[in-house]
mmCIF file of C-alpha atoms in Angstrom:
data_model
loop_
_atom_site.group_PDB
_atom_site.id
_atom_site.type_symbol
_atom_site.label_atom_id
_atom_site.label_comp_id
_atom_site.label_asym_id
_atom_site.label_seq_id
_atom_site.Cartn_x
_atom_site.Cartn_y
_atom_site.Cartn_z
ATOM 1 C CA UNK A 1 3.139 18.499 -44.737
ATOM 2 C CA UNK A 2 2.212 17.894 -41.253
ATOM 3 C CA UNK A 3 3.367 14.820 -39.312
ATOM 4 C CA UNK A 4 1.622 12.664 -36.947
ATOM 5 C CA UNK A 5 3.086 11.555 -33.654
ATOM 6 C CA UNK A 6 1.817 8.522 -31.807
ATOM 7 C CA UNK A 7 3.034 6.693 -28.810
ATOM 8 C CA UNK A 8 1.589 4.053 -26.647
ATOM 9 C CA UNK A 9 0.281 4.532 -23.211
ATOM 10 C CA UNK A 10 2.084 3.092 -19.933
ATOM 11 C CA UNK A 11 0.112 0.243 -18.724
ATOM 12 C CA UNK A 12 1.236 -1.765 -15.755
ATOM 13 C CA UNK A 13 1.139 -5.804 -16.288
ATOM 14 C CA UNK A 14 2.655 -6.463 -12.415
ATOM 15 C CA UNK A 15 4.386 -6.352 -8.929
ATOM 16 C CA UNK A 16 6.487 -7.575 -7.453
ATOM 17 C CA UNK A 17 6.350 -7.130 -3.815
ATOM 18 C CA UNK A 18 10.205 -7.438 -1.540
ATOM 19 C CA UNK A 19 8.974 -7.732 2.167
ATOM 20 C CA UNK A 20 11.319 -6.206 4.744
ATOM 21 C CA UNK A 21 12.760 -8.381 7.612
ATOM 22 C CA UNK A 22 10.315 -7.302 10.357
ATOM 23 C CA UNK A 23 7.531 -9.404 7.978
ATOM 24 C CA UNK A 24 9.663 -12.564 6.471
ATOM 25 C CA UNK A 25 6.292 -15.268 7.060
ATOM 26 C CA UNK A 26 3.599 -12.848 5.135
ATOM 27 C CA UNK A 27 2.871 -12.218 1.645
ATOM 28 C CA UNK A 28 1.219 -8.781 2.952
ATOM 29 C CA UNK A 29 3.047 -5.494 3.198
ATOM 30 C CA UNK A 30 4.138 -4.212 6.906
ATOM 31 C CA UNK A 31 2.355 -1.548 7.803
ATOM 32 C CA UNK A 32 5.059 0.379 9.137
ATOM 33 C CA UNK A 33 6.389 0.757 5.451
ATOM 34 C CA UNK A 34 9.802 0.107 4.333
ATOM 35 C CA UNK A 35 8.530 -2.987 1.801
ATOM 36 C CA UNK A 36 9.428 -2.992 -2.007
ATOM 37 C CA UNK A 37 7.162 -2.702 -4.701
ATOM 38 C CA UNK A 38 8.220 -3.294 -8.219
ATOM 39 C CA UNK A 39 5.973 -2.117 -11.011
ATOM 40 C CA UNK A 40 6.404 -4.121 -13.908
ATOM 41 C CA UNK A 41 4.885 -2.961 -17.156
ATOM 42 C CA UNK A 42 5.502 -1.217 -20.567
ATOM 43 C CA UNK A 43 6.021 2.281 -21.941
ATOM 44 C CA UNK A 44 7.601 3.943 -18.759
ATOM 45 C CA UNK A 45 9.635 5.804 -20.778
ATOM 46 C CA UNK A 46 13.421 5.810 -22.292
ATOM 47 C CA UNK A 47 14.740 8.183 -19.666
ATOM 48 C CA UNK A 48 13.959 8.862 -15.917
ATOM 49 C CA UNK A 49 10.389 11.293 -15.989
ATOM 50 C CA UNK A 50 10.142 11.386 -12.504
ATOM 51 C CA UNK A 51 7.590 8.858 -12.085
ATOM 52 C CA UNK A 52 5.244 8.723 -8.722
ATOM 53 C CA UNK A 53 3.246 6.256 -7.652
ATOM 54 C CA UNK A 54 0.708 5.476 -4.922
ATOM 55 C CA UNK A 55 -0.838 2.720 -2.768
ATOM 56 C CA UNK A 56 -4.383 3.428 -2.459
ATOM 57 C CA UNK A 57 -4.625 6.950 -1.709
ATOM 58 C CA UNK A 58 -0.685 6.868 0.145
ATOM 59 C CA UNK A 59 2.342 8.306 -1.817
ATOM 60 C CA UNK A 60 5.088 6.011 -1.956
ATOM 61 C CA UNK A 61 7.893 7.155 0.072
ATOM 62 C CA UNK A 62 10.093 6.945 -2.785
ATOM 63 C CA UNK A 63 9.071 6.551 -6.947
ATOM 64 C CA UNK A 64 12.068 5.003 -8.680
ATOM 65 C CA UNK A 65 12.718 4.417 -12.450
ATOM 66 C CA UNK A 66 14.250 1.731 -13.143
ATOM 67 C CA UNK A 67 14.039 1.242 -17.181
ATOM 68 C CA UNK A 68 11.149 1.210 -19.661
ATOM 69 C CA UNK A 69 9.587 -1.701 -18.207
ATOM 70 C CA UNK A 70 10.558 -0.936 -14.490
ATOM 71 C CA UNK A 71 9.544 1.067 -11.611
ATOM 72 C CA UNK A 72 10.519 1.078 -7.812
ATOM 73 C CA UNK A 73 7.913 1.789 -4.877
ATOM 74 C CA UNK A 74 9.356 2.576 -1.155
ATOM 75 C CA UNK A 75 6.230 1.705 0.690
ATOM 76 C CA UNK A 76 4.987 4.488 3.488
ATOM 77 C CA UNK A 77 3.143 3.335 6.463
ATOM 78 C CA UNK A 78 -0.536 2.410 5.606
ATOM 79 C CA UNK A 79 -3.144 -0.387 6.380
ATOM 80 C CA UNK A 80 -5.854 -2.330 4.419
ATOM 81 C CA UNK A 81 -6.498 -4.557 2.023
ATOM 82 C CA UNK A 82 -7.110 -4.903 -1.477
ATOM 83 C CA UNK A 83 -4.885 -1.254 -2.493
ATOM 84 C CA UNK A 84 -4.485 -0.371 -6.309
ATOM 85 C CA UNK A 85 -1.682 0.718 -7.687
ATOM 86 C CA UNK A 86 -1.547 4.319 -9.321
ATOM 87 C CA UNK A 87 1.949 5.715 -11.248
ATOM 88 C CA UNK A 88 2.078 8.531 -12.867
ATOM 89 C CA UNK A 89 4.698 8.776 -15.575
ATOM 90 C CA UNK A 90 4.784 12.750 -16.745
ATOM 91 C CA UNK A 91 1.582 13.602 -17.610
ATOM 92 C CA UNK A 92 -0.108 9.857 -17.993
ATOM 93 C CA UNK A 93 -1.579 7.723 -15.079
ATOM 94 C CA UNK A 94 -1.932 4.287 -15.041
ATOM 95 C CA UNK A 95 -3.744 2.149 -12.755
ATOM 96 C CA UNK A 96 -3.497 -1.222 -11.445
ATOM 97 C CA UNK A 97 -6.799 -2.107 -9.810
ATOM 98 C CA UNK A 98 -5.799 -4.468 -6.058
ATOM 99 C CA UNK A 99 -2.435 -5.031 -6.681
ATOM 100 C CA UNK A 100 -1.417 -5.266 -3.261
ATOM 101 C CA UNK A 101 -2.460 -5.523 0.527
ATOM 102 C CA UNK A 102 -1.342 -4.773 3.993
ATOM 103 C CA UNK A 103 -1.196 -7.045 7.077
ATOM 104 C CA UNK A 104 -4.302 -7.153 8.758
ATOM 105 C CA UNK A 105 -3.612 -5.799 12.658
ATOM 106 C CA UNK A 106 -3.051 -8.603 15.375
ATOM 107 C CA UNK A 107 -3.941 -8.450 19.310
ATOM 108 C CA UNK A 108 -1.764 -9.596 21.518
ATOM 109 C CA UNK A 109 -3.262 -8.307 24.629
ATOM 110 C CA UNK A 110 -6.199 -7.396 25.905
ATOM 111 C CA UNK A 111 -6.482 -5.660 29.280
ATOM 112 C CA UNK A 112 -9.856 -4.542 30.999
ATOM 113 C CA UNK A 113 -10.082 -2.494 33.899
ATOM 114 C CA UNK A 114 -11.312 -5.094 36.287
ATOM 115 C CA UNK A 115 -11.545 -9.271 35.716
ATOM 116 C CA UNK A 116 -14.329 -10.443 35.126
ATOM 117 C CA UNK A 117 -15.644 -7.867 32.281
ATOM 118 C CA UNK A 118 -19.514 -7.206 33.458
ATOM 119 C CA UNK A 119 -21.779 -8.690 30.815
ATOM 120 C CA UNK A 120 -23.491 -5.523 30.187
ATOM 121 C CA UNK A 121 -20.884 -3.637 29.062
ATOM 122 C CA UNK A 122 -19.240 -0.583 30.047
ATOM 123 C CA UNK A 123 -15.877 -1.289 30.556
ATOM 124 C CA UNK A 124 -12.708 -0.084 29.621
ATOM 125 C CA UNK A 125 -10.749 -1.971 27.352
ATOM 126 C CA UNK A 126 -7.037 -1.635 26.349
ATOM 127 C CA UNK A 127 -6.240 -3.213 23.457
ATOM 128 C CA UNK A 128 -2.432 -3.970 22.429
ATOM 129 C CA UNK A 129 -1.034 -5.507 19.086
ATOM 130 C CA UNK A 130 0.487 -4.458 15.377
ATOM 131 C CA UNK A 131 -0.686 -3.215 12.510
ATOM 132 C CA UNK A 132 -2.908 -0.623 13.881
ATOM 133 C CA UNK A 133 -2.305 2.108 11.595
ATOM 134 C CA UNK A 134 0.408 4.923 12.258
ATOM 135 C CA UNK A 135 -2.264 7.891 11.989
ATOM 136 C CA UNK A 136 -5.908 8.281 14.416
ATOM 137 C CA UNK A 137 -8.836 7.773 11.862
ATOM 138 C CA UNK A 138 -11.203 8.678 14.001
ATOM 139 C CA UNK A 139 -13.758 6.309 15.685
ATOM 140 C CA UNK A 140 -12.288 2.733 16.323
ATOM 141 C CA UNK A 141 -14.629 -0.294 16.396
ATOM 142 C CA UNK A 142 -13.791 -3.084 18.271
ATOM 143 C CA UNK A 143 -16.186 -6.444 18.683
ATOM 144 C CA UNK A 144 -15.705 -8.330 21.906
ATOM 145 C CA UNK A 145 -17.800 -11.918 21.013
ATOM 146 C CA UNK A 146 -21.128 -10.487 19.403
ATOM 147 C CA UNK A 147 -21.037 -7.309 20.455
ATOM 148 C CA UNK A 148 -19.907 -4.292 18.766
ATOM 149 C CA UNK A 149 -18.215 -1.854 21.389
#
């Protein structure tokens, strides 16, 4: 007589987010990595299956189980907002849809190759701050009052 097997799915219910001390006044995650995530949910398994999970497209730097209802994210560098959550426990993926969000970038300086900037453009600008991103993405816009440069 054959035997049916059933189990239920992982799903993920929340996060937790642990900032690290470099960010202690933001609810965002630094975007040179290091933050916490804990992924709270069900069915993550009994034992350890080698979860992984994701940020957005970014592998965390470390997937740790933690129990059934428990998993630990290492955050890797990364930028943006608005970044869903993907874990993979054995052969199952789950997905929780903008769970989280990186600090926007900041300027702190902006340097131009001569004082005052001419009106029609065409200087060089240096632009200094955080939260830039670690890796070049290719073409960079910056807007300087209306103007798209």
């Amino acid at each position: 007589q054959a035997r049916a097997f059933n189990y239920s799915a992982p799903e993920i219910t929340a996060v937790d987010v642990e900032l690290n001390v470099s960010a202690p006044n933001s609810s965002r995650l630094s975007p040179e990595g290091g933050d916490v995530v804990d992924i709270v949910g069900l069915n993550f398994g009994l034992d350890d299956m080698t979860p992984e999970a994701r940020l957005g497209g970014t592998a965390c730097v470390e997937t740790t189980w933690q129990s059934d209802t428990s998993l630990r994210c290492l955050t890797a560098k990364g930028m943006g907002g608005a970044k869903d959550i993907v874990a993979t426990i054995s052969l199952a993926q789950v997905t929780l849809m903008e769970a989280v969000s990186y600090q926007t970038p900041t300027v702190a300086t902006l340097l131009g190759a001569g004082s005052p900037v001419p009106a029609i453009g065409g200087a060089d600008l240096t632009v200094y701050g955080a939260g830039f991103g670690s890796v070049d993405h290719g073409e960079l816009q910056v807007r300087v009052g209306d103007s798209l440069s």
